[in-house]
Each structure stands twice: as C-alpha cells, then as structure tokens.
Amino acid sequence: MKRSIYLDHAATTYMKKEVLDAMIPYFSQNYGNPSSVHSFGREARKAIDKAREQTAKVLNARFDEIFFTGGGTESDNWAIKGVALANQNKGKHIITSAIEHHAVLYTCEFLEKNGFEVTYLPVDSYGMVDPQDVEKAIRPDTILVSIMFANNEIGTIQPIKEIGAITKEKGVYFHTDAVQAVGHVDIDVNDMNIDLLSLSSHKFYGPKGVGALYVRKGTKLTPIFHGGAQERNRRAGTENIPGIIGLGKAIELAYENMEENNKHLIRLRDKLINGIMDRIDNVRLNGHPTLRLPGNVNMSFEYIEGESLLLSLDLKGIAASSGSACTSGSLDPSHVLLAIGLSHEIAHGSLRMTLGDENTDEDIDYVLEVLPQIVRRLREMSPLFIQEKGGCQYV
C-alpha cells in the first residue's frame, strides 16, 4: 500500500479542527459586516477584536498595533511600500538581504524603479546576516531595514534582536518578514525592537488567504489599499471574518503548545538529517546547523537534479519541495542557495523537507529507507556522476 507523507509544511499546513470549528459559525450564522452598527455587525466586530487580542498577546504587542491583511505577501508589500511612501521626505534608501522571500525582493525592485535605492546585504555560508553589515550600510537617508526572521528555504534564524538594537539606535524603521517564524519561535516585538512584522495564518495550521501586519504605534505608514475605513482607516476592504477568527485561534494554539511541538520537531529533524548524512555520500546540509527552524531540513545532493528527486519521492508517497513553493515552477536555481555560495549545479540538486506536528518516527524511517535508493538510481543515470566516478556504481 502506497504511503502518504507530507513534508512540505513551509509551503502550507493543514488547518486544525479546532481552528475550523471556530470559523464555521462565521460563514452562515454570525455573518454580519463588522462595520454595521446592528447586533449582527457588533457580533462580528467582537470576534475580530478577540482575534486581534490573541495575535497581539503572542507578539507582546498592543491590541491596536495589529492589522489584518490578505496574507504574508500583502503584509510585506504594505510594510515596505507604506514606509517608503510615508517617509520619502527623509530619504529613499532601504536595506534588505540577498535571501529574502520574493514578496520582499520584488517589492524592493518595484521601489527601485520608482526612485528608491536598495542595498542588498550578503549572507555567510549558513545564510546568516551580519548585524555589523547592517550598521555599516545605514546612511543618513536610510528609512527602513527589512530582514526576514527565518528563511523559508534553509531555515536559518537571523539575529533579529541584535539588528533591532542597531536600527533603534540609528532611528531607522525595522521590518521583519516573520511568516516562517510565527508559531514556531518566541517573538517579542518590544524586546527585539521590531517596528513592523509580517505573518501568515496558513504557516501555523490556520486558513489560507489571511495574515497580519504588526505596526508599532507611531510608525509612519501609508495605506496601499484605499476605500472604506476598515482596520482603523489603514486597510480598506470588508474584513475576512472567518479567516481572521481562524488566524486568532491558530496562533493561540501554536503558542500554547509550541515548546512541546518544537521538541518533537527538532528530534525528528535531527534524526532525518543525521540519517541522510549516514546513508548518502556527497550531500550537504544547507542553513545553520542549530540556529534553524525546528522542522526545516534542506540538503543538496551532488550529481542529481532536484526536480527528478521530487518526482521520485512523490511516486513513493512523499511530498517535499526543492525550495520555495512560490518559485517551484522556475528553472533557475534558488537565489538563497546561490547567496550562501553553492554552485548552480549543486543548488539544482537541493531538497527541502519541512516537518509538522503530525509527522512521526515511522515517517522518517520510511524516508530514510527510500531516499538513498532514489539517489542511487538517479546518480547511476547521471552523466556527470559517471564521469566523476569513472563508471563505478554508486554505493
């Protein structure tokens, strides 16, 4: 019987039953518009306020610093474009890193086409940004630093607190794309001096199509949606009530059980990494060995192509990724892997497996059983492998 193992939780997660149960009444029973003054509207407004409180609590933020959006991409766009437009009288210089999600990189490229200047900081071989590089890059006309909390491909967790201390001292706004981190890492926006933070519900067992942006009170931010007065006149459009309810419940559950879940994920993650290293030659771990997301495993296999590896795994019932889900259709190697120093050939042979709380030891055992067989078969068909190994069979 074919097994079905999901190892692509960085792309999206399933929605937990408790989350769905919390959402269902707001589809057909409590369906009022929260902008309405009648009882139906007041009930919807009360539900949104609860979700806002749930979200603010886990970030140690204020209730009125949380704004709901359509997802992480919108939150990133709003944070960067909104700060740029609101503060361009001070300057037009933005700092980010070479390994950001495309929601940040493409937004910065858009601003470059419209008169702004962007500095893209390098990372080390683990994918880590050096806080001193951030400090050196800040200029009198710098208005924003945007560094992701944890990388979506290789899982490296950045020194956010150190970067936040620098931006605070320099008087520069600090945004972090925390889409992969929220629900898996402790985050205190005040202790870390974060001014803006993006998150997305479907990365921590909530619904798709809903996210949030934390905006520190006093931050100058121009809206990018115009219309109604929703979200305190900062994000127009009738709210996605069921989605927001789901986000609030999902983020609450994630932090109630985070310590226990992370212990489970880290144990399985390390079992998978060590098992691959023991069974397969010419393989490397991408990302920091310890300062990484609990469920992230990203490895490069020499002499084979990542897409072939993915398809072979899928035939065995294992769902994984070759990098970011948002660029899975691209033939170009991952910009993240190139930034940490991998060659095009090795970058093309990458595999990302991201674990979730439903994964088991049996799942990992099965992967460790079939993956070496798949790698062996693909390498035996690889002209580069045959040339390098002189026609010797892979063992």
Tab-separated table of C-alpha atoms in Angstrom:
chain	number	residue	atom	x	y	z
A	1	MET	CA	0.000	0.000	0.000
A	2	LYS	CA	1.341	3.420	-1.002
A	3	ARG	CA	2.128	5.657	1.942
A	4	SER	CA	1.302	9.354	2.096
A	5	ILE	CA	3.780	11.526	3.985
A	6	TYR	CA	3.603	15.316	3.916
A	7	LEU	CA	6.965	17.046	4.386
A	8	ASP	CA	6.177	20.471	2.908
A	9	HIS	CA	4.869	22.422	5.891
A	10	ALA	CA	6.907	25.503	4.967
A	11	ALA	CA	4.744	25.751	1.847
A	12	THR	CA	1.498	25.376	3.788
A	13	THR	CA	-0.038	23.446	6.650
A	14	TYR	CA	-3.354	21.694	7.081
A	15	MET	CA	-5.962	23.516	9.149
A	16	LYS	CA	-6.534	22.156	12.620
A	17	LYS	CA	-10.019	21.021	13.593
A	18	GLU	CA	-10.224	23.486	16.469
A	19	VAL	CA	-9.497	26.288	14.001
A	20	LEU	CA	-12.158	25.144	11.538
A	21	ASP	CA	-14.686	24.727	14.354
A	22	ALA	CA	-14.044	28.312	15.474
A	23	MET	CA	-14.535	29.596	11.902
A	24	ILE	CA	-17.673	27.726	10.829
A	25	PRO	CA	-20.297	29.894	12.627
A	26	TYR	CA	-18.982	32.988	10.860
A	27	PHE	CA	-19.821	31.581	7.431
A	28	SER	CA	-23.540	31.030	7.915
A	29	GLN	CA	-24.703	32.186	11.359
A	30	ASN	CA	-22.665	35.159	12.598
A	31	TYR	CA	-22.252	36.605	9.118
A	32	GLY	CA	-22.681	40.316	9.842
A	33	ASN	CA	-20.459	43.056	8.459
A	34	PRO	CA	-18.330	44.362	11.348
A	35	SER	CA	-18.778	47.926	10.068
A	36	SER	CA	-22.536	47.692	10.673
A	37	VAL	CA	-23.987	49.063	13.932
A	38	HIS	CA	-26.685	46.421	14.384
A	39	SER	CA	-26.326	43.294	16.507
A	40	PHE	CA	-25.053	41.163	13.591
A	41	GLY	CA	-22.279	43.670	12.936
A	42	ARG	CA	-21.432	44.042	16.611
A	43	GLU	CA	-21.056	40.274	16.948
A	44	ALA	CA	-18.621	40.201	14.037
A	45	ARG	CA	-16.675	43.163	15.454
A	46	LYS	CA	-16.385	41.421	18.817
A	47	ALA	CA	-14.948	38.330	17.111
A	48	ILE	CA	-12.348	40.375	15.217
A	49	ASP	CA	-11.338	42.143	18.410
A	50	LYS	CA	-10.774	38.781	20.082
A	51	ALA	CA	-8.533	37.599	17.220
A	52	ARG	CA	-6.617	40.880	17.401
A	53	GLU	CA	-6.043	40.324	21.109
A	54	GLN	CA	-4.908	36.729	20.515
A	55	THR	CA	-2.399	37.876	17.904
A	56	ALA	CA	-1.112	40.819	19.936
A	57	LYS	CA	-0.611	38.645	23.015
A	58	VAL	CA	1.851	36.213	21.413
A	59	LEU	CA	3.940	39.074	19.983
A	60	ASN	CA	3.820	41.163	23.190
A	61	ALA	CA	2.230	43.902	21.105
A	62	ARG	CA	-0.633	46.290	21.757
A	63	PHE	CA	-4.145	45.434	20.606
A	64	ASP	CA	-4.236	48.474	18.308
A	65	GLU	CA	-0.893	47.590	16.660
A	66	ILE	CA	-2.311	44.541	14.812
A	67	PHE	CA	-3.805	44.981	11.332
A	68	PHE	CA	-5.313	42.055	9.440
A	69	THR	CA	-4.389	41.523	5.787
A	70	GLY	CA	-4.860	39.034	2.968
A	71	GLY	CA	-1.623	37.170	3.810
A	72	GLY	CA	2.127	37.466	4.196
A	73	THR	CA	2.728	38.866	0.721
A	74	GLU	CA	0.323	41.742	1.294
A	75	SER	CA	1.826	42.403	4.718
A	76	ASP	CA	5.346	42.576	3.249
A	77	ASN	CA	4.197	44.870	0.446
A	78	TRP	CA	2.359	47.158	2.832
A	79	ALA	CA	5.213	47.355	5.324
A	80	ILE	CA	7.857	48.232	2.729
A	81	LYS	CA	5.848	50.374	0.321
A	82	GLY	CA	3.955	52.010	3.158
A	83	VAL	CA	7.101	53.083	4.999
A	84	ALA	CA	8.769	54.158	1.752
A	85	LEU	CA	5.873	56.384	0.702
A	86	ALA	CA	5.319	57.858	4.157
A	87	ASN	CA	8.990	58.657	4.808
A	88	GLN	CA	10.437	59.578	1.408
A	89	ASN	CA	10.875	63.177	2.564
A	90	LYS	CA	13.536	61.859	4.958
A	91	GLY	CA	15.247	59.611	2.433
A	92	LYS	CA	14.840	56.921	-0.197
A	93	HIS	CA	17.330	54.291	0.952
A	94	ILE	CA	16.231	50.803	2.050
A	95	ILE	CA	18.346	47.909	3.338
A	96	THR	CA	17.412	44.244	2.956
A	97	SER	CA	19.231	40.928	2.435
A	98	ALA	CA	20.006	38.790	-0.594
A	99	ILE	CA	17.974	35.839	0.714
A	100	GLU	CA	14.607	37.466	1.376
A	101	HIS	CA	11.348	35.987	0.136
A	102	HIS	CA	10.325	37.339	-3.252
A	103	ALA	CA	7.471	39.226	-1.595
A	104	VAL	CA	10.205	41.451	-0.157
A	105	LEU	CA	12.710	41.324	-3.031
A	106	TYR	CA	10.197	42.126	-5.771
A	107	THR	CA	8.681	44.905	-3.673
A	108	CYS	CA	12.145	46.415	-3.283
A	109	GLU	CA	12.752	46.062	-7.027
A	110	PHE	CA	9.485	47.902	-7.668
A	111	LEU	CA	10.614	50.754	-5.425
A	112	GLU	CA	13.983	50.875	-7.191
A	113	LYS	CA	12.114	51.519	-10.435
A	114	ASN	CA	10.357	54.387	-8.713
A	115	GLY	CA	13.299	56.378	-7.410
A	116	PHE	CA	14.356	54.464	-4.296
A	117	GLU	CA	17.768	52.908	-3.667
A	118	VAL	CA	18.091	49.457	-2.120
A	119	THR	CA	21.147	47.822	-0.544
A	120	TYR	CA	21.082	44.005	-0.641
A	121	LEU	CA	23.280	42.650	2.145
A	122	PRO	CA	25.212	39.395	1.655
A	123	VAL	CA	24.965	36.415	3.984
A	124	ASP	CA	27.550	33.913	5.183
A	125	SER	CA	27.668	30.232	4.211
A	126	TYR	CA	24.954	29.470	6.769
A	127	GLY	CA	22.665	32.151	5.369
A	128	MET	CA	23.226	34.500	8.294
A	129	VAL	CA	23.157	38.282	8.048
A	130	ASP	CA	25.948	40.024	10.000
A	131	PRO	CA	24.448	42.798	12.186
A	132	GLN	CA	27.633	44.804	11.637
A	133	ASP	CA	26.906	44.788	7.904
A	134	VAL	CA	23.518	46.284	8.688
A	135	GLU	CA	25.102	49.013	10.798
A	136	LYS	CA	27.707	49.835	8.136
A	137	ALA	CA	25.029	50.051	5.422
A	138	ILE	CA	22.852	52.566	7.274
A	139	ARG	CA	23.132	56.087	5.862
A	140	PRO	CA	21.560	59.436	6.770
A	141	ASP	CA	18.898	58.822	4.097
A	142	THR	CA	18.106	55.231	5.207
A	143	ILE	CA	14.443	54.895	6.158
A	144	LEU	CA	13.933	51.138	6.509
A	145	VAL	CA	15.773	47.890	7.208
A	146	SER	CA	13.872	44.714	6.248
A	147	ILE	CA	15.471	41.416	7.312
A	148	MET	CA	13.484	38.193	7.485
A	149	PHE	CA	13.188	36.448	10.855
A	150	ALA	CA	13.819	32.953	9.488
A	151	ASN	CA	14.488	31.821	5.948
A	152	ASN	CA	11.751	29.925	4.169
A	153	GLU	CA	14.168	27.679	2.268
A	154	ILE	CA	17.099	26.863	4.539
A	155	GLY	CA	15.503	27.657	7.901
A	156	THR	CA	18.292	29.877	9.266
A	157	ILE	CA	17.096	32.151	12.092
A	158	GLN	CA	18.550	35.656	11.887
A	159	PRO	CA	19.996	37.730	14.783
A	160	ILE	CA	16.849	39.855	14.902
A	161	LYS	CA	17.359	41.267	18.384
A	162	GLU	CA	20.873	42.495	17.537
A	163	ILE	CA	19.677	44.065	14.283
A	164	GLY	CA	16.746	45.693	16.083
A	165	ALA	CA	19.074	47.256	18.639
A	166	ILE	CA	21.099	48.811	15.809
A	167	THR	CA	18.108	50.196	13.928
A	168	LYS	CA	16.651	51.661	17.110
A	169	GLU	CA	19.919	53.412	17.916
A	170	LYS	CA	20.132	54.765	14.365
A	171	GLY	CA	16.499	55.880	14.268
A	172	VAL	CA	15.610	53.660	11.298
A	173	TYR	CA	12.426	51.603	10.995
A	174	PHE	CA	12.920	47.824	11.220
A	175	HIS	CA	10.616	45.372	9.430
A	176	THR	CA	10.903	41.608	9.624
A	177	ASP	CA	9.151	39.063	7.432
A	178	ALA	CA	8.299	36.545	10.155
A	179	VAL	CA	5.984	34.403	8.033
A	180	GLN	CA	8.031	31.243	8.664
A	181	ALA	CA	8.857	32.079	12.287
A	182	VAL	CA	5.495	32.934	13.862
A	183	GLY	CA	4.080	29.886	15.595
A	184	HIS	CA	7.490	28.231	15.864
A	185	VAL	CA	9.741	30.814	17.576
A	186	ASP	CA	9.254	33.088	20.587
A	187	ILE	CA	8.871	36.677	19.351
A	188	ASP	CA	8.744	39.798	21.500
A	189	VAL	CA	8.458	42.873	19.292
A	190	ASN	CA	9.425	45.195	22.127
A	191	ASP	CA	12.445	43.264	23.371
A	192	MET	CA	13.614	42.826	19.775
A	193	ASN	CA	12.895	46.455	18.749
A	194	ILE	CA	10.788	45.380	15.771
A	195	ASP	CA	8.687	48.162	14.236
A	196	LEU	CA	6.804	46.118	11.632
A	197	LEU	CA	6.276	42.347	11.402
A	198	SER	CA	4.529	40.252	8.746
A	199	LEU	CA	2.806	36.935	9.431
A	200	SER	CA	0.575	34.491	7.552
A	201	SER	CA	-2.030	32.186	9.055
A	202	HIS	CA	-1.571	29.136	6.833
A	203	LYS	CA	2.010	28.609	8.043
A	204	PHE	CA	0.793	27.660	11.545
A	205	TYR	CA	-2.271	25.486	10.865
A	206	GLY	CA	-4.688	28.323	10.130
A	207	PRO	CA	-6.621	29.217	6.964
A	208	LYS	CA	-5.076	30.482	3.733
A	209	GLY	CA	-5.698	33.994	2.452
A	210	VAL	CA	-5.357	35.827	5.755
A	211	GLY	CA	-2.388	37.362	7.543
A	212	ALA	CA	-1.482	40.298	9.731
A	213	LEU	CA	0.941	43.172	9.955
A	214	TYR	CA	2.180	44.399	13.308
A	215	VAL	CA	2.855	48.143	13.175
A	216	ARG	CA	4.449	49.791	16.204
A	217	LYS	CA	2.374	52.721	17.398
A	218	GLY	CA	3.794	55.952	15.972
A	219	THR	CA	5.224	54.336	12.818
A	220	LYS	CA	4.572	56.452	9.740
A	221	LEU	CA	2.909	54.109	7.255
A	222	THR	CA	0.882	54.987	4.164
A	223	PRO	CA	-2.046	52.655	3.291
A	224	ILE	CA	-1.737	50.833	-0.025
A	225	PHE	CA	-5.447	49.925	-0.217
A	226	HIS	CA	-7.966	52.755	-0.488
A	227	GLY	CA	-11.714	52.613	0.028
A	228	GLY	CA	-13.546	52.093	3.294
A	229	ALA	CA	-12.479	52.885	6.833
A	230	GLN	CA	-11.735	49.303	7.897
A	231	GLU	CA	-8.767	48.486	10.153
A	232	ARG	CA	-8.858	51.976	11.662
A	233	ASN	CA	-8.635	53.661	8.237
A	234	ARG	CA	-5.405	51.866	7.323
A	235	ARG	CA	-6.504	48.822	5.287
A	236	ALA	CA	-9.672	49.250	3.227
A	237	GLY	CA	-11.947	46.341	2.391
A	238	THR	CA	-14.577	44.297	4.221
A	239	GLU	CA	-12.771	42.014	6.629
A	240	ASN	CA	-12.426	38.275	6.037
A	241	ILE	CA	-14.229	37.440	9.265
A	242	PRO	CA	-13.942	33.607	9.211
A	243	GLY	CA	-10.279	33.835	8.173
A	244	ILE	CA	-9.431	36.323	10.911
A	245	ILE	CA	-11.181	34.147	13.502
A	246	GLY	CA	-9.164	31.182	12.249
A	247	LEU	CA	-5.903	33.128	12.427
A	248	GLY	CA	-6.586	34.138	16.015
A	249	LYS	CA	-7.405	30.589	17.093
A	250	ALA	CA	-4.457	29.090	15.192
A	251	ILE	CA	-1.893	31.492	16.648
A	252	GLU	CA	-3.264	30.919	20.138
A	253	LEU	CA	-2.975	27.133	19.748
A	254	ALA	CA	0.505	27.392	18.239
A	255	TYR	CA	1.923	29.197	21.244
A	256	GLU	CA	0.039	27.151	23.833
A	257	ASN	CA	1.808	24.009	22.575
A	258	MET	CA	4.953	25.459	20.991
A	259	GLU	CA	7.550	24.128	23.417
A	260	GLU	CA	6.211	20.566	23.234
A	261	ASN	CA	5.766	20.715	19.456
A	262	ASN	CA	9.261	22.095	18.913
A	263	LYS	CA	10.881	19.315	20.944
A	264	HIS	CA	9.075	16.801	18.730
A	265	LEU	CA	10.068	18.596	15.516
A	266	ILE	CA	13.712	19.085	16.473
A	267	ARG	CA	14.087	15.417	17.388
A	268	LEU	CA	12.602	14.274	14.070
A	269	ARG	CA	14.540	16.936	12.129
A	270	ASP	CA	17.876	15.853	13.567
A	271	LYS	CA	17.023	12.184	13.080
A	272	LEU	CA	16.344	12.882	9.410
A	273	ILE	CA	19.483	14.986	8.896
A	274	ASN	CA	21.770	12.510	10.640
A	275	GLY	CA	20.157	9.573	8.867
A	276	ILE	CA	20.722	11.121	5.452
A	277	MET	CA	24.318	12.016	6.286
A	278	ASP	CA	24.988	8.447	7.428
A	279	ARG	CA	23.414	6.777	4.411
A	280	ILE	CA	24.287	9.030	1.456
A	281	ASP	CA	27.644	10.389	0.276
A	282	ASN	CA	28.238	13.753	-1.388
A	283	VAL	CA	25.434	15.536	0.447
A	284	ARG	CA	25.474	18.775	2.436
A	285	LEU	CA	23.151	20.449	4.903
A	286	ASN	CA	22.092	23.943	3.889
A	287	GLY	CA	21.492	26.554	6.562
A	288	HIS	CA	22.749	26.902	10.115
A	289	PRO	CA	23.115	23.531	11.903
A	290	THR	CA	21.454	24.719	15.138
A	291	LEU	CA	20.063	28.249	14.628
A	292	ARG	CA	17.369	26.969	12.298
A	293	LEU	CA	13.627	26.439	12.344
A	294	PRO	CA	12.611	23.313	14.294
A	295	GLY	CA	11.152	21.462	11.314
A	296	ASN	CA	13.436	22.564	8.475
A	297	VAL	CA	15.699	20.139	6.590
A	298	ASN	CA	17.347	21.479	3.427
A	299	MET	CA	20.013	19.371	1.771
A	300	SER	CA	21.883	19.353	-1.526
A	301	PHE	CA	22.703	16.097	-3.301
A	302	GLU	CA	25.549	16.235	-5.775
A	303	TYR	CA	25.202	14.810	-9.302
A	304	ILE	CA	21.396	14.831	-9.416
A	305	GLU	CA	18.651	17.321	-10.240
A	306	GLY	CA	16.172	18.371	-7.578
A	307	GLU	CA	13.042	18.089	-9.703
A	308	SER	CA	13.803	14.443	-10.528
A	309	LEU	CA	14.317	13.808	-6.836
A	310	LEU	CA	10.971	15.418	-6.003
A	311	LEU	CA	9.067	13.444	-8.618
A	312	SER	CA	10.647	10.194	-7.466
A	313	LEU	CA	9.743	10.929	-3.864
A	314	ASP	CA	6.199	11.787	-4.884
A	315	LEU	CA	5.865	8.397	-6.578
A	316	LYS	CA	6.761	6.890	-3.209
A	317	GLY	CA	4.100	8.995	-1.466
A	318	ILE	CA	6.448	11.616	-0.005
A	319	ALA	CA	5.631	15.306	-0.574
A	320	ALA	CA	8.623	17.635	-0.349
A	321	SER	CA	9.991	20.712	-2.152
A	322	SER	CA	13.099	21.843	-3.990
A	323	GLY	CA	12.904	25.292	-2.385
A	324	SER	CA	10.271	27.958	-2.000
A	325	ALA	CA	6.804	26.833	-3.044
A	326	CYS	CA	6.331	30.212	-4.701
A	327	THR	CA	9.095	29.506	-7.220
A	328	SER	CA	8.700	25.754	-7.702
A	329	GLY	CA	7.905	26.271	-11.400
A	330	SER	CA	11.146	28.150	-12.057
A	331	LEU	CA	14.087	26.543	-13.832
A	332	ASP	CA	16.528	28.923	-12.172
A	333	PRO	CA	18.431	27.720	-9.096
A	334	SER	CA	17.383	29.103	-5.729
A	335	HIS	CA	18.646	32.629	-5.103
A	336	VAL	CA	19.050	31.641	-1.459
A	337	LEU	CA	21.349	28.720	-2.217
A	338	LEU	CA	23.407	30.803	-4.636
A	339	ALA	CA	23.718	33.513	-1.968
A	340	ILE	CA	25.240	31.057	0.528
A	341	GLY	CA	27.890	30.099	-2.024
A	342	LEU	CA	26.575	26.978	-3.740
A	343	SER	CA	27.327	26.421	-7.409
A	344	HIS	CA	24.447	26.278	-9.877
A	345	GLU	CA	24.866	22.516	-10.222
A	346	ILE	CA	24.711	21.780	-6.501
A	347	ALA	CA	21.935	24.300	-5.922
A	348	HIS	CA	19.845	22.496	-8.542
A	349	GLY	CA	20.205	19.290	-6.522
A	350	SER	CA	18.553	20.658	-3.390
A	351	LEU	CA	15.697	19.155	-1.430
A	352	ARG	CA	13.639	20.870	1.272
A	353	MET	CA	11.714	18.724	3.727
A	354	THR	CA	9.765	20.629	6.359
A	355	LEU	CA	8.149	18.725	9.190
A	356	GLY	CA	4.888	19.251	11.024
A	357	ASP	CA	3.413	18.160	14.304
A	358	GLU	CA	1.608	15.191	12.725
A	359	ASN	CA	4.829	13.629	11.385
A	360	THR	CA	6.102	10.532	13.164
A	361	ASP	CA	9.234	8.429	13.611
A	362	GLU	CA	7.715	5.965	11.150
A	363	ASP	CA	7.555	8.722	8.546
A	364	ILE	CA	11.242	9.496	8.993
A	365	ASP	CA	12.170	5.810	8.903
A	366	TYR	CA	10.332	5.437	5.601
A	367	VAL	CA	12.077	8.457	4.073
A	368	LEU	CA	15.439	7.109	5.187
A	369	GLU	CA	14.548	3.786	3.578
A	370	VAL	CA	13.534	5.105	0.147
A	371	LEU	CA	15.628	8.259	-0.279
A	372	PRO	CA	19.037	6.503	-0.572
A	373	GLN	CA	17.545	4.156	-3.187
A	374	ILE	CA	16.224	7.096	-5.210
A	375	VAL	CA	19.518	8.980	-5.011
A	376	ARG	CA	21.438	5.864	-6.079
A	377	ARG	CA	19.168	5.309	-9.094
A	378	LEU	CA	19.325	8.942	-10.216
A	379	ARG	CA	23.083	9.105	-9.851
A	380	GLU	CA	23.539	5.950	-11.887
A	381	MET	CA	21.759	7.763	-14.739
A	382	SER	CA	23.772	10.962	-14.312
A	383	PRO	CA	26.497	11.546	-16.928
A	384	LEU	CA	28.287	13.863	-14.502
A	385	PHE	CA	28.320	11.217	-11.787
A	386	ILE	CA	29.560	8.548	-14.205
A	387	GLN	CA	32.325	10.851	-15.422
A	388	GLU	CA	33.357	11.828	-11.885
A	389	LYS	CA	33.298	8.268	-10.531
A	390	GLY	CA	34.778	6.598	-13.583
A	391	GLY	CA	31.720	4.475	-14.244
A	392	CYS	CA	31.747	2.934	-10.782
A	393	GLN	CA	28.388	2.018	-9.343
A	394	TYR	CA	27.190	4.283	-6.550
A	395	VAL	CA	27.218	2.792	-3.058
